[in-house]
Coordinates of C-alpha atoms in Angstrom, one line a residue:
M1360 CA -27.2 -32.2 47.1
K1361 CA -25.9 -31.0 49.9
K1362 CA -22.5 -30.5 48.1
N1363 CA -24.4 -28.3 45.6
I1364 CA -25.7 -26.1 48.3
A1365 CA -22.0 -25.8 50.2
S1366 CA -21.1 -24.6 46.6
Y1367 CA -24.0 -21.9 46.3
L1368 CA -23.3 -20.5 49.7
V1369 CA -19.9 -20.3 49.1
V1370 CA -19.9 -18.1 45.9
L1371 CA -22.6 -16.0 47.7
T1372 CA -20.3 -15.1 50.6
I1373 CA -17.8 -14.5 48.2
C1374 CA -20.3 -12.4 46.3
I1375 CA -21.2 -10.7 49.5
L1376 CA -17.7 -9.8 50.3
L1377 CA -16.7 -8.4 47.2
Y1378 CA -20.2 -6.1 47.3
A1379 CA -19.1 -4.7 50.8
S1380 CA -15.6 -4.3 49.9
F1381 CA -16.4 -2.0 46.6
S1382 CA -19.3 -0.4 48.2
S1383 CA -17.0 0.9 51.4
D1384 CA -15.9 4.6 51.6
K1385 CA -12.7 3.2 53.1
T1386 CA -9.4 4.3 51.1
I1387 CA -7.1 1.6 50.1
D1388 CA -3.8 1.3 51.9
S1389 CA -1.7 0.5 49.2
S1390 CA 1.2 0.9 51.4
K1391 CA 0.8 -2.5 52.6
Y1392 CA 1.6 -4.1 49.1
S1393 CA 4.8 -4.7 47.4
T1394 CA 6.7 -6.5 45.2
A1395 CA 9.7 -7.0 47.1
G1396 CA 10.7 -10.7 46.6
L1397 CA 9.1 -11.2 43.2
V1398 CA 10.7 -12.3 40.0
L1399 CA 9.8 -9.2 37.8
N1400 CA 11.9 -9.6 34.5
Y1401 CA 10.1 -12.1 32.2
T1402 CA 11.4 -13.0 28.9
V1403 CA 9.7 -14.2 25.6
S1404 CA 11.4 -17.4 24.2
Q1405 CA 13.0 -16.8 20.4
D1406 CA 11.0 -19.2 19.3
A1407 CA 7.5 -17.7 20.4
G1408 CA 5.6 -16.4 17.4
S1409 CA 9.1 -15.2 15.3
N1410 CA 10.7 -16.7 12.0
D1411 CA 14.1 -16.1 11.5
R1412 CA 14.4 -13.5 9.0
D1413 CA 12.2 -11.5 11.7
L1414 CA 15.1 -13.0 14.6
A1415 CA 17.8 -11.5 12.4
L1416 CA 16.4 -8.3 12.0
L1417 CA 16.1 -8.0 16.2
N1418 CA 19.3 -9.8 16.9
S1419 CA 21.3 -6.9 14.4
N1420 CA 22.0 -3.2 15.2
K1421 CA 20.8 -1.7 12.0
A1422 CA 18.1 0.6 12.3
Y1423 CA 15.1 0.4 10.0
S1424 CA 12.0 2.3 9.4
P1425 CA 8.8 1.7 9.7
Y1426 CA 6.6 0.8 5.9
L1427 CA 6.0 4.3 4.6
G1428 CA 4.6 3.6 1.4
K1429 CA 4.4 6.1 -1.4
S1430 CA 4.7 8.7 0.1
F1431 CA 7.5 11.0 -0.1
V1432 CA 9.3 9.8 2.7
G1433 CA 9.5 6.2 1.3
F1434 CA 10.6 7.6 -1.8
K1435 CA 13.8 9.2 -0.3
E1436 CA 14.3 6.2 2.5
A1437 CA 13.6 3.7 -0.7
L1438 CA 16.1 5.2 -2.5
A1439 CA 19.0 5.5 0.3
F1440 CA 18.6 2.2 1.3
K1441 CA 19.2 1.1 -2.4
E1442 CA 22.6 3.9 -2.4
S1443 CA 24.1 3.2 0.8
R1444 CA 21.8 1.3 3.3
G1445 CA 20.6 4.6 4.8
D1446 CA 24.5 5.1 5.9
Y1447 CA 25.3 8.7 6.4
F1448 CA 28.9 8.2 6.4
T1449 CA 30.1 6.1 4.3
I1450 CA 32.5 6.7 1.4
N1451 CA 31.7 3.9 -1.8
S1452 CA 34.6 2.4 -4.2
L1453 CA 34.0 5.2 -6.5
G1454 CA 34.3 7.8 -4.0
Y1455 CA 30.4 8.7 -4.0
L1456 CA 29.4 10.3 -0.4
G1457 CA 26.9 9.3 2.0
K1458 CA 23.4 8.1 2.2
Y1459 CA 22.1 8.9 -1.0
Q1460 CA 25.8 8.6 -2.4
F1461 CA 26.3 12.4 -4.2
G1462 CA 29.5 12.8 -6.7
K1463 CA 31.8 15.9 -5.7
G1464 CA 30.7 17.5 -9.1
T1465 CA 26.8 17.2 -8.1
L1466 CA 28.1 18.8 -4.9
R1467 CA 29.5 21.5 -6.2
L1468 CA 26.4 22.4 -8.8
L1469 CA 24.6 22.4 -5.3
G1470 CA 27.1 24.7 -3.4
I1471 CA 29.0 22.2 -1.4
H1472 CA 32.6 22.2 -1.7
D1473 CA 33.9 20.9 1.8
F1474 CA 33.3 16.9 1.2
E1475 CA 34.4 16.6 4.7
E1476 CA 31.8 18.8 6.4
F1477 CA 29.3 17.2 3.8
L1478 CA 29.7 13.4 4.6
N1479 CA 29.5 14.4 8.8
N1480 CA 26.6 16.1 8.5
P1481 CA 23.1 14.6 7.9
E1482 CA 21.1 17.7 8.1
L1483 CA 23.2 18.9 5.0
Q1484 CA 22.7 15.3 3.0
E1485 CA 19.1 15.9 3.4
K1486 CA 19.2 19.3 2.5
A1487 CA 21.4 18.6 -0.7
F1488 CA 19.5 15.6 -1.8
I1489 CA 15.6 17.9 -2.0
A1490 CA 18.0 20.4 -3.8
N1491 CA 19.4 18.4 -6.5
A1492 CA 16.0 16.6 -6.8
E1493 CA 14.2 20.0 -7.3
R1494 CA 16.9 21.0 -10.0
N1495 CA 16.5 17.8 -11.5
K1496 CA 13.0 18.1 -11.5
W1497 CA 13.5 21.5 -13.4
I1498 CA 15.7 20.1 -16.6
L1499 CA 13.6 17.5 -16.7
R1500 CA 9.9 19.1 -16.6
R1501 CA 9.5 19.0 -20.1
D1502 CA 10.1 15.4 -20.5
I1503 CA 8.5 14.7 -17.1
K1504 CA 5.2 15.9 -18.9
R1505 CA 5.4 14.5 -22.0
F1506 CA 6.4 11.0 -20.7
V1507 CA 4.7 10.4 -17.8
G1508 CA 1.9 8.0 -18.0
K1509 CA 3.4 6.4 -21.0
K1510 CA 4.9 2.6 -21.3
I1511 CA 8.4 2.3 -22.4
N1512 CA 10.0 -1.6 -22.5
G1513 CA 6.8 -2.6 -20.4
I1514 CA 7.7 0.1 -17.7
T1515 CA 4.9 2.7 -16.7
I1516 CA 7.1 6.2 -16.9
T1517 CA 6.1 7.9 -13.2
E1518 CA 7.5 11.4 -12.0
S1519 CA 9.2 9.1 -9.4
G1520 CA 10.9 6.9 -11.7
I1521 CA 12.4 9.6 -13.7
L1522 CA 13.7 12.0 -10.6
A1523 CA 15.3 8.3 -9.1
A1524 CA 17.3 8.0 -12.8
A1525 CA 18.0 11.0 -12.8
H1526 CA 19.8 10.8 -9.2
L1527 CA 21.5 7.2 -10.7
A1528 CA 22.7 8.4 -14.0
G1529 CA 22.3 12.2 -14.1
P1530 CA 19.2 14.3 -15.6
G1531 CA 20.9 13.8 -19.6
S1532 CA 20.8 10.4 -19.5
V1533 CA 17.5 10.2 -18.7
K1534 CA 16.6 12.4 -21.3
H1535 CA 18.4 10.2 -23.7
Y1536 CA 16.7 7.0 -22.6
L1537 CA 13.0 8.9 -22.6
R1538 CA 13.3 10.1 -26.1
S1539 CA 15.3 7.0 -27.5
Y1540 CA 12.1 4.7 -25.8
G1541 CA 14.8 3.2 -23.6
V1542 CA 17.1 2.3 -26.4
D1543 CA 19.6 4.7 -25.0
N1544 CA 19.7 3.0 -21.3
F1545 CA 22.5 4.3 -19.4
A1546 CA 24.2 2.1 -16.9
D1547 CA 26.4 3.0 -14.0
A1548 CA 29.8 1.5 -13.2
Y1549 CA 27.8 -0.9 -11.0
G1550 CA 25.9 -2.3 -13.9
T1551 CA 22.7 -0.5 -12.1
T1552 CA 20.4 1.3 -15.2
I1553 CA 18.4 3.8 -15.6
E1554 CA 15.6 1.5 -17.3
Y1555 CA 15.9 -0.5 -13.2
Y1556 CA 15.7 2.7 -11.3
M1557 CA 12.5 4.1 -13.4
K1558 CA 10.9 0.7 -12.3
K1559 CA 11.9 0.7 -8.7
F1560 CA 11.1 3.6 -7.9
S1561 CA 7.7 4.3 -9.8
G1562 CA 4.5 5.6 -8.2
Y1563 CA 5.7 7.5 -5.4
D1564 CA 4.3 10.9 -4.6
T1565 CA 7.2 13.6 -5.3
S1566 CA 4.9 16.3 -5.4
F1567 CA 6.8 17.7 -2.9
L1568 CA 9.8 19.0 -4.9
K1569 CA 9.0 22.1 -6.6
P1570 CA 10.9 22.2 -9.8
N1571 CA 14.0 25.1 -8.8
Q1572 CA 16.5 25.7 -11.5
K1573 CA 18.6 27.6 -9.2
A1574 CA 18.4 24.9 -5.8
K1575 CA 21.0 24.9 -3.6
A1576 CA 21.7 23.4 -0.3
T1577 CA 24.1 25.1 2.9
S1578 CA 25.0 23.8 6.0
V1579 CA 23.7 27.7 7.6

């Protein structure tokens, strides 16, 4: 009994002291407090709440993007990752350039003739991607209207799938694929087909892109 009373008195005393401290008009002098001598750096073990895939990603030096869903930015970043893993400064074994792996012939159509400048200019590469997609959208405008929503070889045709395939193979090859209902399925030098791009990049929002026959990209 005495022990319970003693515990009660201790708790009551603490409550009274806390009340007095909070109700006081005095300003706390923070200069009396210091973290000197305390060890403030703390590292969570790599085993805590992580799996091997997450650790490999975090320990690598490669940049990665948050999940962008089916937005237009998601579309172009997913396509760029497939083309070059998002590397602006790469040239593949066939001479295709940059983040989106442009051929020199396509770049000339877009008004770009200085390929070294293009390779070292991320802003120009982004402009080229937009211009090329808008040009392809104009060329394929009738096919987009005719085929979007239909199924070819079990794949639902979408505008983003068509534009991604046009980036891979050119708009002419995409026309052949659609109008042959999948019989004429172009494959690039690495074996990647129009049909693969149609499926992989289906359902993105590409309404941002406006059909433009004369789309160009410039560094100015």
